[in-house]
C-alpha positions as protocol buffer text, in pm:
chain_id: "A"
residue {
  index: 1
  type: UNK
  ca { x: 3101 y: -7127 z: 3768 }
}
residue {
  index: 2
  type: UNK
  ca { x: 2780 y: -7308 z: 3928 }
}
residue {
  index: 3
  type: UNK
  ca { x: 2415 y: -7213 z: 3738 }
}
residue {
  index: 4
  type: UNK
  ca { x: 2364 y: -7034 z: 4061 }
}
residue {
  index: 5
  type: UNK
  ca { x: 2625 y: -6777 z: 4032 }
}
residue {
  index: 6
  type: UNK
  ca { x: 2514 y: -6731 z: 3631 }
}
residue {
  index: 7
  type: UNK
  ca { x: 2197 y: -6645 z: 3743 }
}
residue {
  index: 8
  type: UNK
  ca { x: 2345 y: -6372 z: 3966 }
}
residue {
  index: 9
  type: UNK
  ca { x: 2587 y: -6250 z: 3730 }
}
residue {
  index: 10
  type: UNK
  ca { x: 2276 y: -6228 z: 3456 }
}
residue {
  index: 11
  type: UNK
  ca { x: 2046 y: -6014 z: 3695 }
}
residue {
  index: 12
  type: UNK
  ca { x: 2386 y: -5768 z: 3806 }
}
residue {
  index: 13
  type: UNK
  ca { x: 2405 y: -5751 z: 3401 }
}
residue {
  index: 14
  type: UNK
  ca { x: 2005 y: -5627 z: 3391 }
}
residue {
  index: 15
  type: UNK
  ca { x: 2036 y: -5439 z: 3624 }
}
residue {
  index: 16
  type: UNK
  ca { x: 2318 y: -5220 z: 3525 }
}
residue {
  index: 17
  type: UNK
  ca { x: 2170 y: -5205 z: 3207 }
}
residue {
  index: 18
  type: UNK
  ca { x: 1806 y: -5085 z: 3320 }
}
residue {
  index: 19
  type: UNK
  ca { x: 2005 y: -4819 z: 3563 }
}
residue {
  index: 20
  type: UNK
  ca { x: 2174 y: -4726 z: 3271 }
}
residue {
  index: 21
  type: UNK
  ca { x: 1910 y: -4622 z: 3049 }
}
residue {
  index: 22
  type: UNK
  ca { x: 1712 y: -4489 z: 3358 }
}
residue {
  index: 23
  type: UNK
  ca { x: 2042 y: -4235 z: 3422 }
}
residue {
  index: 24
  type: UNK
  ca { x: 2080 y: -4147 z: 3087 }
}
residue {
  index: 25
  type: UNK
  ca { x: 1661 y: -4092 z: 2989 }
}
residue {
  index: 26
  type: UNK
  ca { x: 1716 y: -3794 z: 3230 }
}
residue {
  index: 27
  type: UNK
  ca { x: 1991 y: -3644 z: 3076 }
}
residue {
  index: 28
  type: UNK
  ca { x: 1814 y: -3580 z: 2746 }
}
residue {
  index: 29
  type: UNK
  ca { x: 1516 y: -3434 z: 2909 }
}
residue {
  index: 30
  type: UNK
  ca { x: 1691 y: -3177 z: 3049 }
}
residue {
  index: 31
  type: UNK
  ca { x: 1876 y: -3096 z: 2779 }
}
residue {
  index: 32
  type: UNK
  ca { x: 1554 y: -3084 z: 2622 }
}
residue {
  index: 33
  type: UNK
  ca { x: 1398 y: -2862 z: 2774 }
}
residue {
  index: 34
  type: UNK
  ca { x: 1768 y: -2635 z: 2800 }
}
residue {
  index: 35
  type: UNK
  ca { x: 1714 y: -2600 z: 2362 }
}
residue {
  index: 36
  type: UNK
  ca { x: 1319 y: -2533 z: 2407 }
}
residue {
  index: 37
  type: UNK
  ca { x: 1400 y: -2318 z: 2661 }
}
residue {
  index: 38
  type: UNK
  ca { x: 1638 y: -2090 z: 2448 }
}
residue {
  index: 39
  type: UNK
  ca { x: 1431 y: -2062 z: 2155 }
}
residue {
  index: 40
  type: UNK
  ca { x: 1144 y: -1917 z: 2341 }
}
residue {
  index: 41
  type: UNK
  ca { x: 1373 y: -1682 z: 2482 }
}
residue {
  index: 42
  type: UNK
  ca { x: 1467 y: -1567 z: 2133 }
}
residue {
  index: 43
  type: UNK
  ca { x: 1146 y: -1601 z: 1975 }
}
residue {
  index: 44
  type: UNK
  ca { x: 1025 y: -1319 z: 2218 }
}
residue {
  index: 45
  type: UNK
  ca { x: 1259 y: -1077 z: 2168 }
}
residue {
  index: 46
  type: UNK
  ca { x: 1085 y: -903 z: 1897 }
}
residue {
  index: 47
  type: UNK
  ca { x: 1205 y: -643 z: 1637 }
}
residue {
  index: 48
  type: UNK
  ca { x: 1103 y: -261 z: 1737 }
}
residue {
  index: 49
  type: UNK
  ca { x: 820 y: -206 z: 1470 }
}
residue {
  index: 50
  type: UNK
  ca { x: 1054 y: 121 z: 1360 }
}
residue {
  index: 51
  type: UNK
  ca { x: 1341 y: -106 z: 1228 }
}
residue {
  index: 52
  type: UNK
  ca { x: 1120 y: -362 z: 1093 }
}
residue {
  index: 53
  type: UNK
  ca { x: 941 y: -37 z: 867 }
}
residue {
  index: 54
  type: UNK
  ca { x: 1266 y: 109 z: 785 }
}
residue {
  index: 55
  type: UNK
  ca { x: 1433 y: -227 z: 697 }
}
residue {
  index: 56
  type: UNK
  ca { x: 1086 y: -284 z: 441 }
}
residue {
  index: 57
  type: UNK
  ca { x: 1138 y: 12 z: 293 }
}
residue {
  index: 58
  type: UNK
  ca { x: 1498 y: -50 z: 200 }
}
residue {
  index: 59
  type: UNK
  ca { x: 1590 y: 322 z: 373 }
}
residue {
  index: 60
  type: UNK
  ca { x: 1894 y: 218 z: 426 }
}
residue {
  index: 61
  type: UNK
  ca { x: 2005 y: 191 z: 72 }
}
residue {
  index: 62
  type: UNK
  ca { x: 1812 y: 518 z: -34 }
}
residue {
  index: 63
  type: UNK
  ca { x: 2026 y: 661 z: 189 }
}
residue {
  index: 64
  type: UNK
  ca { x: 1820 y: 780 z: 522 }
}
residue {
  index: 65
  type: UNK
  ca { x: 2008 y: 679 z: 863 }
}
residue {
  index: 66
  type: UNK
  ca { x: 1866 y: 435 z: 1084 }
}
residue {
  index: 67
  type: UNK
  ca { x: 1894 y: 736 z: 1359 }
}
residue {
  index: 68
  type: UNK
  ca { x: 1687 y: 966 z: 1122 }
}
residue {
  index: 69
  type: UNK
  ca { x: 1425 y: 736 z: 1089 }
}
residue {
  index: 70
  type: UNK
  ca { x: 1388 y: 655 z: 1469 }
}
residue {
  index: 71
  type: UNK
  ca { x: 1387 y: 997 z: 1548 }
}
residue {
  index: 72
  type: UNK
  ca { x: 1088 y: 1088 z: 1286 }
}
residue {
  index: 73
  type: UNK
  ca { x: 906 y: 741 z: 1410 }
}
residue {
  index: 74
  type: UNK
  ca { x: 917 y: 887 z: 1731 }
}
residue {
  index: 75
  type: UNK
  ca { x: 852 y: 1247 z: 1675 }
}
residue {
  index: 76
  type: UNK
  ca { x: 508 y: 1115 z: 1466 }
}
residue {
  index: 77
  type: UNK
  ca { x: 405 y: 870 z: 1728 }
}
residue {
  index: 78
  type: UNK
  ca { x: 345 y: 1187 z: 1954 }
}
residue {
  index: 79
  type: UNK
  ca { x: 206 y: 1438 z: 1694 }
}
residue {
  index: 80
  type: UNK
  ca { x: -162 y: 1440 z: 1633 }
}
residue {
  index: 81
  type: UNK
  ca { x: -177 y: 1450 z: 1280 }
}
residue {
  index: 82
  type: UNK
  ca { x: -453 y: 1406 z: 1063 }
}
residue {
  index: 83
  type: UNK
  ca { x: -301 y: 1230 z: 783 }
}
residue {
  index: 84
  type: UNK
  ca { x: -64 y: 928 z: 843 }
}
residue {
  index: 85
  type: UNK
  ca { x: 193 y: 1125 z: 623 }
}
residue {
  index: 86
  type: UNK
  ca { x: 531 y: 1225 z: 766 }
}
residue {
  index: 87
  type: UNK
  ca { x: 798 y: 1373 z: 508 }
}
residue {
  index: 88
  type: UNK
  ca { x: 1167 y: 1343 z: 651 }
}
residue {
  index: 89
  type: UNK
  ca { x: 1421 y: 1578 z: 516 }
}
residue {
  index: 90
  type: UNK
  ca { x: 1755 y: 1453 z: 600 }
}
residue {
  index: 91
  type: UNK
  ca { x: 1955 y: 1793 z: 557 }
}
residue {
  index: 92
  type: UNK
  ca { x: 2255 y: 1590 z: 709 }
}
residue {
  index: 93
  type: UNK
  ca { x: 2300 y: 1420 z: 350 }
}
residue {
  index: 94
  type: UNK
  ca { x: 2433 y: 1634 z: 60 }
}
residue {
  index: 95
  type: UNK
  ca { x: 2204 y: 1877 z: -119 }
}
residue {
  index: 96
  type: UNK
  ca { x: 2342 y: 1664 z: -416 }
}
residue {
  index: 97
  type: UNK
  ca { x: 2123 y: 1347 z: -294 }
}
residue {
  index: 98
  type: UNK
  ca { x: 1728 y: 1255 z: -302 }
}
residue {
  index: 99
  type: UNK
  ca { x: 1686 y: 1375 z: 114 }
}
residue {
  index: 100
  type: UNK
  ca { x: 1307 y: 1374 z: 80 }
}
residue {
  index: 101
  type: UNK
  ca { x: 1140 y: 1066 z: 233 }
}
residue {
  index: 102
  type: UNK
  ca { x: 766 y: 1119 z: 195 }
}
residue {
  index: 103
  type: UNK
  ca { x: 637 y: 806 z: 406 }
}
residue {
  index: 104
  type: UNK
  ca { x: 245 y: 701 z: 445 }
}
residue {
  index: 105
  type: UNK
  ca { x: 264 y: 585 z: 803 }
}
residue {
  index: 106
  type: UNK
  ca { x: -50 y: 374 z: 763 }
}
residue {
  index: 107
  type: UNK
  ca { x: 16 y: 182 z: 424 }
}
residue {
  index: 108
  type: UNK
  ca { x: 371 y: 172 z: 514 }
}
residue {
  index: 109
  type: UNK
  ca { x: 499 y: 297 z: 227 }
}
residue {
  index: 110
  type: UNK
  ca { x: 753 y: 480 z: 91 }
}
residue {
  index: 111
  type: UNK
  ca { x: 596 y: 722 z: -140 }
}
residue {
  index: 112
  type: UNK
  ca { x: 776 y: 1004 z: -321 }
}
residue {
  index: 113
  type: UNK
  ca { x: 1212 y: 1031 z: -254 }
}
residue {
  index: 114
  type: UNK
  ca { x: 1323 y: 1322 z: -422 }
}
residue {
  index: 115
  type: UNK
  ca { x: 1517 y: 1651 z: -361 }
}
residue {
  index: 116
  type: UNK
  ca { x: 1496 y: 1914 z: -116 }
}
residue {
  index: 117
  type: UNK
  ca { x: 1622 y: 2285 z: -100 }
}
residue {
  index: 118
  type: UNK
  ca { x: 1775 y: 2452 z: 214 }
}
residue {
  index: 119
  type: UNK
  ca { x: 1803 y: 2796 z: 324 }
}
residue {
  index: 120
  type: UNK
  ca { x: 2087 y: 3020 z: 143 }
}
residue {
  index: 121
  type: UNK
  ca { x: 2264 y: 3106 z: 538 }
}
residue {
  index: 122
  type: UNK
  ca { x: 2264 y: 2707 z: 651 }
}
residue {
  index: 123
  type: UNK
  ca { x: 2532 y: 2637 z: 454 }
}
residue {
  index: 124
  type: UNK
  ca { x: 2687 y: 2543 z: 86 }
}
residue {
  index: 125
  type: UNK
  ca { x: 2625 y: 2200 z: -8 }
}
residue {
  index: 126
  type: UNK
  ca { x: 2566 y: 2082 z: 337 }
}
residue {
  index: 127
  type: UNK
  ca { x: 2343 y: 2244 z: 545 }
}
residue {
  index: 128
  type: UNK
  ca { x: 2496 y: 2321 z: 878 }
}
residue {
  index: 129
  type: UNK
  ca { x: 2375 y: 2618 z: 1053 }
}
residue {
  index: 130
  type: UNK
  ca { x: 1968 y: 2666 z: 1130 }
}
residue {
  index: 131
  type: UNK
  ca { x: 1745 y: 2914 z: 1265 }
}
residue {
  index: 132
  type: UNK
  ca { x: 1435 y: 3042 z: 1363 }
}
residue {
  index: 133
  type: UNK
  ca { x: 1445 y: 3406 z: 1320 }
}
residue {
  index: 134
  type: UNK
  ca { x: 1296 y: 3639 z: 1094 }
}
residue {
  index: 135
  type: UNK
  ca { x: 1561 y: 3714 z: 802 }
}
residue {
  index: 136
  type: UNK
  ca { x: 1778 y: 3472 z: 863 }
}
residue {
  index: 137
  type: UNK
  ca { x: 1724 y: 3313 z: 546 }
}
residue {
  index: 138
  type: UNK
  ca { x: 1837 y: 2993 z: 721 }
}
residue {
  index: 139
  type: UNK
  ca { x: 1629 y: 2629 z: 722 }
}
residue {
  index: 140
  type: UNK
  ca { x: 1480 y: 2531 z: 1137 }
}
residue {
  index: 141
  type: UNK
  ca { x: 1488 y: 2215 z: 1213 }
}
residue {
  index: 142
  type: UNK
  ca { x: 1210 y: 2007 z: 1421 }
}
residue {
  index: 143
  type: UNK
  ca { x: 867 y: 1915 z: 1299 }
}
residue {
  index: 144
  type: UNK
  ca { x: 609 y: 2081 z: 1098 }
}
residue {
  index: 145
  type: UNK
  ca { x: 222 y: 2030 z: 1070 }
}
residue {
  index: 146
  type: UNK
  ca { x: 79 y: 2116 z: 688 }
}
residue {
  index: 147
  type: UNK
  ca { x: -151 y: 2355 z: 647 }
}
residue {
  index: 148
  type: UNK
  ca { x: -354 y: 2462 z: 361 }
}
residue {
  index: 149
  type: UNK
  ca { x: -244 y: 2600 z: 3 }
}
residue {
  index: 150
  type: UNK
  ca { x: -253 y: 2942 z: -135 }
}
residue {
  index: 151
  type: UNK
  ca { x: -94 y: 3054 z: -479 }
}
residue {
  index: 152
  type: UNK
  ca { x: 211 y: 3274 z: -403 }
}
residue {
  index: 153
  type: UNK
  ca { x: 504 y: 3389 z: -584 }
}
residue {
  index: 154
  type: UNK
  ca { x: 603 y: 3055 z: -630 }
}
residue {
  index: 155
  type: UNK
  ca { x: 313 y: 2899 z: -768 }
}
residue {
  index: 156
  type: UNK
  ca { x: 134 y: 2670 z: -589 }
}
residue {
  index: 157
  type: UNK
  ca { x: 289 y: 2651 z: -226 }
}
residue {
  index: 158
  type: UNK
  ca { x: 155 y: 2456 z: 77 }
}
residue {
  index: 159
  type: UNK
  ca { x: 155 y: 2678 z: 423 }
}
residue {
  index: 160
  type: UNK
  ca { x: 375 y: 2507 z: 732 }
}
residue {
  index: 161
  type: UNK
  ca { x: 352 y: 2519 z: 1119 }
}
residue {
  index: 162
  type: UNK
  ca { x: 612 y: 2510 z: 1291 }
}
residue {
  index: 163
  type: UNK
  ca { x: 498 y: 2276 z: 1635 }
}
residue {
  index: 164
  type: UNK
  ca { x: 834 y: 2330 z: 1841 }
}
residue {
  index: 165
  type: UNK
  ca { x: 898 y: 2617 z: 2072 }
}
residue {
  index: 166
  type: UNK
  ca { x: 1200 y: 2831 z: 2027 }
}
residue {
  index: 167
  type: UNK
  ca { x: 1322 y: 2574 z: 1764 }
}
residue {
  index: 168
  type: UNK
  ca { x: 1074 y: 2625 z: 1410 }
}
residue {
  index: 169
  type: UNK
  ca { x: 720 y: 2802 z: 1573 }
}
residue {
  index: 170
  type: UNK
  ca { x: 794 y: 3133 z: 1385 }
}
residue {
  index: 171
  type: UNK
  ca { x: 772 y: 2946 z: 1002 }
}
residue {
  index: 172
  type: UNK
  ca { x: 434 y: 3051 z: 950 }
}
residue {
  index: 173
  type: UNK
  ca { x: 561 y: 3473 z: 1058 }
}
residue {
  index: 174
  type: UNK
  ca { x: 871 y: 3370 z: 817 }
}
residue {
  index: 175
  type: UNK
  ca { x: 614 y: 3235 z: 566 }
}
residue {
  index: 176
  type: UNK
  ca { x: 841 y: 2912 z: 575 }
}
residue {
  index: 177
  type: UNK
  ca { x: 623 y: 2744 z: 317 }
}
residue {
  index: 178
  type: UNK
  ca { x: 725 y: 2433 z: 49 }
}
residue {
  index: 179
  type: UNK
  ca { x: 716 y: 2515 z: -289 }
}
residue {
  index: 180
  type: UNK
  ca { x: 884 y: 2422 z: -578 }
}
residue {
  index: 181
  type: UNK
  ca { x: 1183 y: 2626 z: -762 }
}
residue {
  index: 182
  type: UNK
  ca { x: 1386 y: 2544 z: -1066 }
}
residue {
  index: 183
  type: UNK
  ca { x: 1728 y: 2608 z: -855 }
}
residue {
  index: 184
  type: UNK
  ca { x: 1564 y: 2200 z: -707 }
}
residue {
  index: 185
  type: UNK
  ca { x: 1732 y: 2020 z: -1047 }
}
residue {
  index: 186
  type: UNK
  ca { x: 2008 y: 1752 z: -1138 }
}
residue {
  index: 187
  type: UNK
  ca { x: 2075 y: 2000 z: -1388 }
}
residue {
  index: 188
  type: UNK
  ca { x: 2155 y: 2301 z: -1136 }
}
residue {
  index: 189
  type: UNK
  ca { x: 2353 y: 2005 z: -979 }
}
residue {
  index: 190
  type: UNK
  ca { x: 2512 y: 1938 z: -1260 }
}
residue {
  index: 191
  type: UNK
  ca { x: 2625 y: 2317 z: -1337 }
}
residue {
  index: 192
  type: UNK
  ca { x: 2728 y: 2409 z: -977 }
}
residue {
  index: 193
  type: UNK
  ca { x: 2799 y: 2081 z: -799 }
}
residue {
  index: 194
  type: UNK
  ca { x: 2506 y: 2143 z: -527 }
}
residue {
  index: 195
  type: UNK
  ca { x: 2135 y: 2185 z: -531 }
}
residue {
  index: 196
  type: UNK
  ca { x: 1981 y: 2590 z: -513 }
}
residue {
  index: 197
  type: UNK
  ca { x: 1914 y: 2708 z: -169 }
}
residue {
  index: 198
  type: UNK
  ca { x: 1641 y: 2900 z: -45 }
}
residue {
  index: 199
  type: UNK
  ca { x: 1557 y: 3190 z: 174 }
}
residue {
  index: 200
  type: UNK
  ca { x: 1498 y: 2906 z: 435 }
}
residue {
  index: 201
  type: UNK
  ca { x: 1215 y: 2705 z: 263 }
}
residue {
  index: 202
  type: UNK
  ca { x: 1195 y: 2287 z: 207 }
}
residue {
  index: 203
  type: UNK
  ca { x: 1220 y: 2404 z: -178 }
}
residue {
  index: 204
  type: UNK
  ca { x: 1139 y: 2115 z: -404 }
}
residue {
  index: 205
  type: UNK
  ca { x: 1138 y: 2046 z: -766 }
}
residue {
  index: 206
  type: UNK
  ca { x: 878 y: 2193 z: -1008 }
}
residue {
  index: 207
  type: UNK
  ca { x: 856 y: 1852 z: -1164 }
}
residue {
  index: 208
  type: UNK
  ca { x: 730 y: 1728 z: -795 }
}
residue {
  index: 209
  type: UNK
  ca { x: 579 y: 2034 z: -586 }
}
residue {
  index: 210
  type: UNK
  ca { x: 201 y: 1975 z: -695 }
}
residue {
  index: 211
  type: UNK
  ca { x: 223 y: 1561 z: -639 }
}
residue {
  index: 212
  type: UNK
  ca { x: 434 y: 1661 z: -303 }
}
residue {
  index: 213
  type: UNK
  ca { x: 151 y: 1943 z: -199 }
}
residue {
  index: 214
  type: UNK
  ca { x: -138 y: 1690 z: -329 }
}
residue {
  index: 215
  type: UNK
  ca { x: -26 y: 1413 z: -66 }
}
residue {
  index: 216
  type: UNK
  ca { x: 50 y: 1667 z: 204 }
}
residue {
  index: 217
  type: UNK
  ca { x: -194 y: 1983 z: 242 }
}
residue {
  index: 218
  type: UNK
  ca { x: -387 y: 1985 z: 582 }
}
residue {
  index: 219
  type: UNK
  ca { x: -260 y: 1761 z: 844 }
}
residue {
  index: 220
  type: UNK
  ca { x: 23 y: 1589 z: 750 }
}
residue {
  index: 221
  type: UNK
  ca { x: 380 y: 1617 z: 913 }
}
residue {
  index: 222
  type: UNK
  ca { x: 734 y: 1772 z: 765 }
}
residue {
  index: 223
  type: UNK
  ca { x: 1036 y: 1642 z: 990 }
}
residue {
  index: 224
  type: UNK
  ca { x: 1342 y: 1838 z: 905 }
}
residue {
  index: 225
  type: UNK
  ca { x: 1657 y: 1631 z: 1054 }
}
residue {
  index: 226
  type: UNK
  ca { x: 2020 y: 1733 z: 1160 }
}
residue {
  index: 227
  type: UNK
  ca { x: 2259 y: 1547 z: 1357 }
}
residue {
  index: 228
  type: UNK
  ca { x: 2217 y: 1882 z: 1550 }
}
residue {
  index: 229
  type: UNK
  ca { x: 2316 y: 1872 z: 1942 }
}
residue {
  index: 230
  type: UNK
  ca { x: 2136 y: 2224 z: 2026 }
}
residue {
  index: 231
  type: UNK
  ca { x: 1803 y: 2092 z: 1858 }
}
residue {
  index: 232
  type: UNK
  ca { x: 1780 y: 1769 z: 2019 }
}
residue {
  index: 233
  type: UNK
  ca { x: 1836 y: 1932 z: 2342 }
}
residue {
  index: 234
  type: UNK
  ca { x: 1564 y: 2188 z: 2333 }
}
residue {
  index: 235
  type: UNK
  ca { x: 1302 y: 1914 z: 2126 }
}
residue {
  index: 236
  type: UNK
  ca { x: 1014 y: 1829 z: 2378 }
}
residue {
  index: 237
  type: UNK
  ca { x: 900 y: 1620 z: 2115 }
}
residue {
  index: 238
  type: UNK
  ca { x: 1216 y: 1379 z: 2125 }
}
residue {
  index: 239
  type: UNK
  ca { x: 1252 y: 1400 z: 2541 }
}
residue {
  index: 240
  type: UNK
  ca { x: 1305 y: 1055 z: 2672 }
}
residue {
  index: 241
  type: UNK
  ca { x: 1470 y: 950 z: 2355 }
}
residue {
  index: 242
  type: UNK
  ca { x: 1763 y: 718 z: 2409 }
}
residue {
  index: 243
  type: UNK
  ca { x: 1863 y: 514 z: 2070 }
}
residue {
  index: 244
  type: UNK
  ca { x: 2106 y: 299 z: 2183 }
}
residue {
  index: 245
  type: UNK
  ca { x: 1863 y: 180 z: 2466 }
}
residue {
  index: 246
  type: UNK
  ca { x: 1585 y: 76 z: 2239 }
}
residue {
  index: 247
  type: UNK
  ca { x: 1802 y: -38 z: 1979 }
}
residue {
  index: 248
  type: UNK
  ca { x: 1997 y: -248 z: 2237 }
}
residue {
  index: 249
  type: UNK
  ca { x: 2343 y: -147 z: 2034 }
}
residue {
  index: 250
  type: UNK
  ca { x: 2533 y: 184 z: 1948 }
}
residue {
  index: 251
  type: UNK
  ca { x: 2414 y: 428 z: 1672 }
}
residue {
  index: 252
  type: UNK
  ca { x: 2712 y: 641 z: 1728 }
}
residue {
  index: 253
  type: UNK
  ca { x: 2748 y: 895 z: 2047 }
}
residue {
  index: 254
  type: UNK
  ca { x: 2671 y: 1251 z: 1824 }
}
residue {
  index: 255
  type: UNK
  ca { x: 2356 y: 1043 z: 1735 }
}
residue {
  index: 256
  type: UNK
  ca { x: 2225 y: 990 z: 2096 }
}
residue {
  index: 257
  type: UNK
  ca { x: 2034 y: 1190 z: 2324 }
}
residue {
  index: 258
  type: UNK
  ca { x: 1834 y: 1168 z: 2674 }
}
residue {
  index: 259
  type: UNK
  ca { x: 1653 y: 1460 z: 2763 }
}
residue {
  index: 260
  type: UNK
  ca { x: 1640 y: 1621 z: 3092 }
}
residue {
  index: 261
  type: UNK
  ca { x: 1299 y: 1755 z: 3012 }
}
C-alpha cells in the first residue's frame, strides 16, 4: 500500500467517524426532548382539589366514600354559606358507625366525627327510605343551611333549612332540627345492635350536641347523603354532576349521575 492510498484510507476513517457522531448527536436530542416532553405532560395533570382534601383528611379510613365527599364538595361549592362549615351525614353507613363528618372548608380540617340518629320510618340499622312530609317520621336527604338555636324539648337544639325543593324544604314546618338524645350512644349500640332513631331529626349525642351546635348555628351547611337514585335526580344542587368524568375512572354506576336539569 503506497503513503498515498494511507492517506486516503485515514481521511475515509475520519470521516466515518465524524458522520458517526454527527448521526448519533441527533438521536439523543430527540429522545431528549421525547422524556422532557412526557413529564410535562404529567406534571400538568393535576389532582382535583376534592381528592387531594379528602385524601388529607384520611376520609377514607374514617369511613366516608370518595363519592360522598365529591358530592358534598360540590353541593358546598354552590351554596352561599356563611361559615366554611359543611357537616356530611353518610346515612349509607351503619347507624353502628361515626357517619358525622363535621369539615371546616377553609382550614381544611376535619373537625368533630361522631354519631348521627335517623328517622324511626327510614329504616332499622340502615337508613333506607326518606321523606319530606309532615309525619313521616322519616330523615330527607339533600342539604341544609343552619339557623339559629332555641331551647326545646330536647335541650339545646339548632333550627335547619331545608334549601332543596320537593326533596328537604319542609324541615323547618317538620321542625327537623339537630339535637342531641341519649338513644345517640355506644351503649344503646351495645344493648340493641343499632343506634336510636328519631322522628326524622340528625339526632346526635348529648356528650357532642352543644360542641356540634357551637361550630354550626347560623350559616353553616348539613349534607345528608344516600346512594339514593330519586334524590340525585330531583337535586338542582348536584345537576351537571358526572363522577366518573372528573375523576377520570369509575366510582361504581349506582354512584353516578348526570342531570337533565
Amino acid at each position: 500500500m503506497t503513503k498515498a492510498h494511507v492517506v486516503v484510507l485515514l481521511m475515509v476513517v475520519a470521516l466515518s467517524v465524524s458522520f458517526g457522531f454527527q448521526k448519533i448527536t441527533p438521536l439523543f436530542h430527540t429522545n431528549t426532548l421525547s422524556v422532557d416532553t412526557l413529564t410535562a405532560s404529567q406534571d400538568s395533570v393535576s389532582t382535583p382539589e376534592w381528592m387531594a382534601v379528602y385524601d388529607s383528611l384520611d376520609l377514607k379510613n374514617k369511613g366516608l366514600s370518595e363519592a360522598a365527599f365529591q358530592y358534598a364538595w360540590y353541593g358546598y361549592k354552590k351554596m352561599n354559606l356563611g361559615k366554611h362549615i359543611l357537616a356530611i351525614a353518610d346515612f349509607s353507613q351503619s347507624s353502628c358507625k361515626k357517619r358525622l363528618y363535621v369539615i371546616d372548608f377553609l382550614e381544611k380540617k376535619l373537625v368533630l366525627n361522631t354519631f348521627v340518629a335517623h328517622g324511626r320510618n327510614s329504616g332499622q340499622e340502615y337508613a333506607k327510605n326518606f321523606s319530606n312530609d309532615n309525619s313521616s317520621f322519616q330523615s330527607s336527604l339533600g342539604f341544609y343551611k343552619t339557623l339559629g338555636t332555641y331551647q326545646g324539648k330536647h335541650g339545646l337544639s339548632l333550627r335547619l333549612e331545608g334549601v332543596e325543593k320537593g326533596i328537604n324544604d319542609r324541615a323547618f314546618e317538620r321542625a327537623i332540627v339537630m339535637h342531641g338524645a341519649d338513644y345517640v350512644s355506644e351503649d344503646f349500640i351495645k344493648n340493641t345492635g343499632r343506634l336510636g332513631r328519631s322522628q326524622g331529626c340528625p339526632a346526635v349525642s348529648i356528650a357532642d350536641h352543644k360542641k356540634l351546635i357551637q361550630l354550626m348555628y347560623n350559616g353553616a351547611g348539613l349534607f345528608i347523603y344516600s346512594q339514593n337514585q330519586n334524590y340525585f335526580k330531583k337535586s338542582s344542587l348536584l345537576a351537571g354532576l358526572n363522577l366518573m368524568k372528573e375523576k377520570g375512572q369509575a366510582l361504581g354506576a349506582s354512584l353516578l349521575y348526570t342531570s337533565a336539569k
